[in-house]
Coordinates of N, CA and C in Angstrom, one line a residue:
X1 N -8.6 105.4 -170.9 CA -8.3 104.1 -171.2 C -9.0 103.3 -170.0
X2 N -9.3 102.0 -170.6 CA -9.9 101.1 -169.8 C -8.8 100.3 -169.3
X3 N -8.8 100.0 -168.2 CA -7.9 98.8 -167.4 C -8.4 97.4 -167.4
X4 N -7.5 96.5 -167.8 CA -8.1 95.3 -167.5 C -7.3 94.4 -166.6
X5 N -6.0 94.9 -166.2 CA -5.1 94.3 -165.4 C -4.4 95.2 -164.3
X6 N -4.7 95.4 -163.2 CA -4.1 96.3 -162.3 C -3.3 95.5 -161.3
X7 N -2.2 95.7 -161.0 CA -1.6 95.5 -159.9 C -1.1 96.5 -158.7
X8 N -1.2 95.8 -157.8 CA -0.9 97.1 -156.5 C 0.2 96.2 -155.2
X9 N 1.2 96.4 -155.2 CA 2.1 96.2 -154.3 C 2.0 97.0 -153.1
X10 N 2.1 96.1 -151.8 CA 1.7 96.6 -150.4 C 2.8 96.3 -149.4
X11 N 3.3 97.0 -148.8 CA 4.3 96.9 -147.8 C 3.8 97.4 -146.3
X12 N 2.6 97.2 -146.1 CA 1.9 97.4 -144.8 C 2.2 98.9 -144.6
X13 N 2.9 99.8 -144.9 CA 2.7 101.2 -144.8 C 1.4 101.9 -145.1
X14 N 1.4 103.1 -144.4 CA 0.1 103.8 -144.6 C -0.1 104.3 -146.0
X15 N 1.1 104.8 -146.9 CA 1.1 105.1 -147.9 C 0.8 104.0 -149.1
X16 N 0.9 103.0 -148.8 CA 1.1 101.6 -149.6 C -0.6 101.2 -149.5
X17 N -1.1 101.4 -148.3 CA -2.6 101.0 -147.9 C -3.4 102.1 -149.0
X18 N -2.9 103.4 -148.8 CA -3.8 104.5 -149.6 C -3.9 104.1 -151.1
X19 N -2.6 103.4 -151.5 CA -2.4 103.0 -152.9 C -3.3 101.8 -153.3
X20 N -3.4 100.8 -152.5 CA -4.2 99.9 -152.5 C -5.7 100.0 -152.7
X21 N -5.9 101.1 -151.7 CA -7.5 101.3 -151.9 C -7.8 102.0 -153.1
X22 N -7.1 102.8 -153.3 CA -7.2 103.5 -154.7 C -7.1 102.5 -155.8
X23 N -6.6 101.4 -156.0 CA -6.4 100.5 -156.8 C -7.7 99.7 -156.7
X24 N -8.5 99.3 -155.7 CA -9.4 98.8 -155.3 C -10.7 99.6 -156.2
X25 N -10.7 100.6 -155.8 CA -11.7 101.4 -156.4 C -11.6 101.6 -157.8
X26 N -10.2 101.6 -158.5 CA -10.2 101.6 -159.9 C -10.6 100.2 -160.5
X27 N -10.1 99.2 -159.8 CA -10.6 97.6 -160.2 C -12.3 97.7 -160.1
X28 N -13.1 98.3 -159.1 CA -14.3 98.5 -159.2 C -15.1 99.2 -160.3
X29 N -14.4 100.2 -160.4 CA -14.8 101.2 -161.7 C -14.8 100.5 -162.8
X30 N -13.5 99.8 -163.0 CA -13.5 99.5 -164.5 C -13.8 97.7 -164.4
X31 N -14.3 97.4 -163.3 CA -14.6 95.9 -163.5 C -13.6 94.9 -164.2
X32 N -12.2 95.2 -163.3 CA -11.0 94.5 -164.1 C -10.3 93.6 -162.9
X33 N -9.6 92.8 -163.3 CA -8.7 92.0 -162.7 C -7.8 92.8 -161.6
X34 N -7.7 92.4 -160.6 CA -7.0 93.1 -159.4 C -5.9 92.0 -158.8
X35 N -4.6 92.5 -158.9 CA -3.4 91.6 -158.1 C -3.1 92.3 -157.4
X36 N -2.9 91.7 -155.9 CA -2.4 92.7 -154.8 C -1.1 91.5 -154.3
X37 N 0.0 92.3 -154.4 CA 1.0 91.6 -153.9 C 2.1 92.2 -152.5
X38 N 2.7 91.2 -151.7 CA 3.5 91.9 -150.7 C 4.9 90.9 -150.9
X39 N 5.9 91.7 -151.0 CA 7.3 91.1 -151.2 C 8.1 90.9 -149.9
X40 N 8.4 90.1 -149.6 CA 9.5 89.6 -148.5 C 10.6 89.1 -149.2
X41 N 11.7 89.7 -149.1 CA 13.1 89.7 -149.8 C 13.8 88.9 -148.8
X42 N 14.2 88.0 -149.4 CA 15.0 86.9 -148.7 C 15.9 86.5 -149.6
X43 N 17.1 85.5 -148.8 CA 18.5 85.0 -149.4 C 19.3 86.1 -150.2
X44 N 20.0 87.1 -149.4 CA 20.4 88.0 -150.0 C 21.9 87.4 -150.4
X45 N 22.3 86.1 -150.0 CA 23.5 85.5 -150.1 C 23.2 84.4 -150.9
X46 N 22.9 84.5 -152.1 CA 22.5 83.5 -153.1 C 23.6 82.4 -153.0
X47 N 23.3 81.1 -153.0 CA 24.2 80.0 -153.1 C 24.7 79.6 -151.8
X48 N 24.1 80.3 -150.9 CA 24.7 80.0 -149.3 C 23.6 79.5 -148.3
X49 N 23.8 78.4 -148.1 CA 22.4 77.9 -147.0 C 22.5 78.7 -145.7
X50 N 22.1 80.0 -145.9 CA 22.2 80.7 -144.8 C 21.4 80.5 -143.8
X51 N 20.0 79.8 -144.4 CA 19.0 79.7 -143.1 C 19.3 78.8 -142.0
X52 N 20.1 77.9 -142.5 CA 20.5 76.8 -141.4 C 21.8 77.4 -140.5
X53 N 22.6 78.3 -141.0 CA 23.5 78.8 -140.5 C 23.0 80.1 -139.5
X54 N 21.9 80.8 -140.1 CA 21.8 81.7 -138.8 C 20.1 81.6 -138.7
X55 N 20.0 80.9 -137.6 CA 18.3 80.4 -137.5 C 17.6 81.9 -137.1
X56 N 18.2 82.9 -136.6 CA 17.7 84.1 -136.2 C 17.0 84.8 -137.7
X57 N 17.7 84.9 -138.5 CA 17.3 85.2 -139.9 C 16.1 84.3 -140.5
X58 N 16.6 83.0 -140.4 CA 15.1 82.3 -140.8 C 14.0 82.6 -140.1
X59 N 14.1 82.6 -138.8 CA 12.8 83.2 -138.0 C 12.5 84.5 -138.2
X60 N 13.4 85.5 -138.6 CA 12.9 86.9 -139.2 C 12.0 86.6 -140.5
X61 N 12.5 85.9 -141.3 CA 11.7 85.7 -142.7 C 10.7 85.0 -142.6
X62 N 10.4 84.1 -141.7 CA 9.2 83.3 -141.3 C 8.1 84.2 -140.6
X63 N 8.6 84.8 -139.6 CA 7.7 86.1 -139.1 C 7.4 87.3 -140.5
X64 N 8.4 87.7 -141.0 CA 7.9 88.6 -142.3 C 6.8 88.0 -143.2
X65 N 6.9 86.7 -143.6 CA 6.1 86.1 -144.6 C 4.4 86.1 -143.8
X66 N 4.6 85.8 -142.5 CA 3.4 85.2 -141.8 C 2.8 86.7 -141.8
X67 N 3.4 87.9 -141.6 CA 3.0 89.4 -141.3 C 2.5 89.8 -142.8
X68 N 3.3 89.3 -143.8 CA 2.6 89.9 -145.3 C 1.2 89.0 -145.3
X69 N 0.9 87.7 -145.1 CA 0.0 86.9 -145.3 C -1.1 87.9 -144.6
X70 N -0.9 88.1 -143.4 CA -1.7 89.0 -142.6 C -2.2 90.2 -143.3
X71 N -1.5 90.9 -143.7 CA -1.6 92.0 -144.2 C -2.5 91.9 -145.6
X72 N -2.3 90.8 -146.3 CA -3.0 90.5 -147.6 C -4.4 90.1 -147.2
X73 N -4.7 89.4 -146.1 CA -6.1 89.0 -145.8 C -6.8 90.1 -145.2
X74 N -5.9 91.2 -144.6 CA -6.8 92.3 -144.5 C -7.5 93.0 -145.7
X75 N -6.3 93.2 -146.5 CA -6.6 93.8 -147.9 C -7.6 92.9 -148.9
X76 N -7.6 91.9 -148.7 CA -8.7 90.9 -149.2 C -10.2 91.1 -148.6
X77 N -10.2 91.4 -147.5 CA -11.3 91.7 -146.6 C -11.9 93.1 -147.2
X78 N -10.8 93.9 -147.6 CA -11.4 95.4 -147.9 C -11.8 95.1 -149.5
X79 N -11.5 94.3 -150.1 CA -11.8 93.7 -151.5 C -13.3 93.1 -151.4
X80 N -13.4 92.2 -150.7 CA -14.9 91.8 -150.3 C -15.9 92.7 -150.0
X81 N -15.4 93.6 -149.1 CA -16.5 94.7 -148.8 C -16.7 95.5 -150.0
X82 N -15.8 95.8 -150.9 CA -16.2 96.7 -152.4 C -16.7 95.8 -153.2
X83 N -16.9 94.4 -153.2 CA -17.2 93.6 -154.3 C -16.0 93.5 -155.2
X84 N -15.1 93.3 -155.2 CA -14.1 93.5 -156.0 C -13.1 92.2 -155.9
X85 N -13.0 91.2 -156.6 CA -12.4 89.8 -156.6 C -10.9 90.6 -156.9
X86 N -10.0 89.9 -156.1 CA -8.5 90.1 -156.0 C -7.8 88.9 -155.8
X87 N -6.7 88.7 -156.6 CA -5.8 87.7 -156.5 C -4.8 88.2 -155.5
X88 N -4.4 87.8 -154.4 CA -3.4 88.2 -153.4 C -2.3 87.2 -153.3
X89 N -1.2 87.4 -153.1 CA -0.2 86.6 -152.7 C 1.3 87.5 -152.1
X90 N 2.1 86.3 -151.9 CA 3.3 86.7 -151.1 C 4.3 86.4 -152.0
X91 N 5.2 87.3 -152.4 CA 6.2 87.1 -153.4 C 7.7 86.9 -152.5
X92 N 8.1 85.6 -152.5 CA 9.5 85.6 -152.0 C 10.5 85.6 -152.3
X93 N 11.5 86.2 -151.9 CA 12.9 86.3 -152.4 C 13.4 87.2 -153.6
X94 N 12.6 88.3 -153.7 CA 13.0 89.3 -154.9 C 13.2 90.4 -154.0
X95 N 14.2 91.4 -154.8 CA 14.4 92.8 -154.6 C 12.9 93.2 -154.9
X96 N 12.5 94.1 -153.8 CA 11.0 94.7 -154.2 C 10.6 95.3 -155.8
X97 N 11.4 96.0 -156.1 CA 11.1 96.5 -157.4 C 11.0 95.5 -158.6
X98 N 12.2 94.5 -158.5 CA 12.2 93.2 -159.4 C 11.0 92.5 -159.3
X99 N 10.6 92.3 -158.1 CA 9.4 91.3 -158.0 C 8.3 92.0 -158.5
X100 N 8.1 93.4 -158.3 CA 6.9 94.2 -158.8 C 6.8 93.9 -160.3
X101 N 8.2 94.2 -160.9 CA 8.1 94.2 -162.2 C 7.8 92.5 -163.0
X102 N 8.1 91.8 -162.2 CA 8.3 90.3 -163.0 C 6.5 89.7 -162.6
X103 N 5.9 90.2 -161.5 CA 4.5 90.2 -161.4 C 3.5 90.8 -162.4
X104 N 4.3 91.9 -162.5 CA 3.7 92.9 -163.7 C 3.5 92.2 -164.9
X105 N 4.5 91.6 -165.3 CA 4.7 91.1 -166.6 C 3.8 89.8 -166.5
X106 N 3.9 88.9 -165.6 CA 3.2 87.6 -165.3 C 1.8 87.7 -165.3
X107 N 1.1 88.8 -164.8 CA -0.2 89.1 -164.7 C -0.9 89.7 -166.0
X108 N 0.2 90.3 -166.8 CA 0.0 91.1 -167.9 C -0.7 92.5 -167.2
X109 N -0.2 92.9 -166.3 CA -0.8 94.4 -165.7 C -0.5 95.4 -166.7
X110 N -1.7 96.2 -167.0 CA -1.7 97.4 -167.9 C -1.7 98.7 -166.8
X111 N -1.6 98.3 -165.5 CA -1.5 99.6 -164.8 C -0.8 99.0 -163.2
X112 N 0.2 99.9 -162.8 CA 0.6 99.5 -161.5 C 0.5 100.4 -160.7
X113 N -0.7 100.3 -159.5 CA -0.7 101.5 -158.5 C 0.0 101.0 -157.4
X114 N 0.9 102.0 -156.9 CA 2.0 101.8 -155.9 C 1.9 103.2 -155.1
X115 N 2.2 103.1 -153.7 CA 2.7 104.5 -153.0 C 4.0 104.6 -153.1
X116 N 4.2 106.0 -152.6 CA 5.6 106.4 -152.7 C 6.0 107.5 -151.0
X117 N 6.7 106.8 -150.7 CA 7.0 107.5 -149.3 C 7.7 109.0 -149.8
X118 N 7.9 109.2 -150.7 CA 8.4 110.3 -151.1 C 9.9 111.0 -150.2
X119 N 10.7 110.2 -150.1 CA 12.0 110.4 -149.4 C 12.8 111.0 -150.3
X120 N 13.4 112.1 -150.1 CA 14.3 112.9 -150.4 C 15.9 113.1 -150.1
X121 N 16.5 113.4 -151.1 CA 18.0 113.8 -150.3 C 18.6 112.6 -149.7
X122 N 19.6 112.8 -148.6 CA 20.2 111.3 -148.2 C 19.5 110.5 -147.9
X123 N 18.1 110.6 -147.4 CA 17.2 109.5 -147.0 C 16.9 108.9 -148.2
X124 N 16.8 109.4 -149.3 CA 16.5 108.5 -150.7 C 17.7 108.0 -151.0
X125 N 18.8 108.3 -150.9 CA 19.8 107.7 -151.1 C 20.2 106.3 -150.3
X126 N 20.0 106.6 -149.0 CA 20.4 105.4 -148.3 C 19.1 104.1 -148.5
X127 N 18.0 104.7 -148.4 CA 16.9 103.7 -148.5 C 16.5 103.5 -149.9
X128 N 16.8 104.2 -150.9 CA 16.6 103.9 -152.1 C 14.8 104.3 -152.4
X129 N 14.4 103.9 -153.5 CA 13.1 104.3 -154.2 C 12.6 103.3 -155.0
X130 N 11.7 102.3 -154.3 CA 11.2 101.5 -155.1 C 10.5 101.8 -156.2
X131 N 9.6 103.1 -155.8 CA 9.0 103.5 -157.2 C 9.6 103.8 -158.1
X132 N 10.7 104.7 -158.0 CA 11.7 105.2 -158.8 C 11.9 104.1 -159.7
X133 N 12.8 103.0 -159.2 CA 13.1 101.8 -159.8 C 12.0 101.2 -160.7
X134 N 10.8 101.3 -160.4 CA 9.7 100.5 -161.0 C 9.5 101.4 -162.3
X135 N 9.4 102.7 -161.9 CA 9.1 103.9 -163.1 C 10.4 103.6 -164.1
X136 N 11.3 103.5 -163.6 CA 12.4 103.5 -164.5 C 12.5 102.3 -165.7
X137 N 11.9 101.2 -165.0 CA 12.3 99.9 -165.5 C 11.3 99.4 -166.3
X138 N 10.3 99.8 -166.3 CA 8.9 99.5 -167.1 C 8.1 100.6 -168.1
X139 N 7.3 99.8 -169.1 CA 6.8 100.4 -170.2 C 5.1 100.4 -169.7
X140 N 5.0 99.5 -168.3 CA 3.8 99.6 -168.1 C 3.2 101.0 -167.4
X141 N 2.0 101.4 -167.4 CA 1.7 102.7 -166.6 C 1.9 102.3 -165.2
X142 N 2.2 103.5 -164.7 CA 2.3 103.4 -163.0 C 1.7 105.0 -162.3
X143 N 0.8 104.2 -161.6 CA 0.1 105.8 -160.8 C 0.7 105.6 -159.4
X144 N 1.3 106.6 -158.9 CA 2.0 107.0 -157.8 C 0.8 107.3 -157.0
X145 N 0.7 106.9 -155.7 CA -0.1 107.7 -154.9 C 0.6 108.1 -153.5
X146 N 0.4 109.2 -153.1 CA 1.1 109.7 -151.9 C -0.1 110.3 -151.1
X147 N 0.0 109.2 -150.1 CA -1.3 109.3 -149.1 C -2.3 109.7 -149.6

């Protein structure tokens, strides 16, 4: 299979960085479009103006967005070093798996490359699994990278 549009979500973890490096290699090999996203989930209280009510949360989300932008700048530098053009963006206000699936549809991704932390048992139950949610809810091919 020859890929035309690869999507790689990152969260700053070492496993997501390993996945994005793999996605960069694939994009270079197939000379295809690469989209890299970082999701900042905001506004869990839809319909409530909690930004003004809870300024500490506002500061937290602004800092999270700034950190995501910094991470994407670092990843973009990796792309430049590998001579790969990538579209990078921060996605605000989404549940991570939902945001990944929305952007995958938007960019018409034919491959999603993402890391998996490999949580098991109670840890998986408590933390959830973004990779599992994506795998369960897409028809797009998904490549899971573990370190």
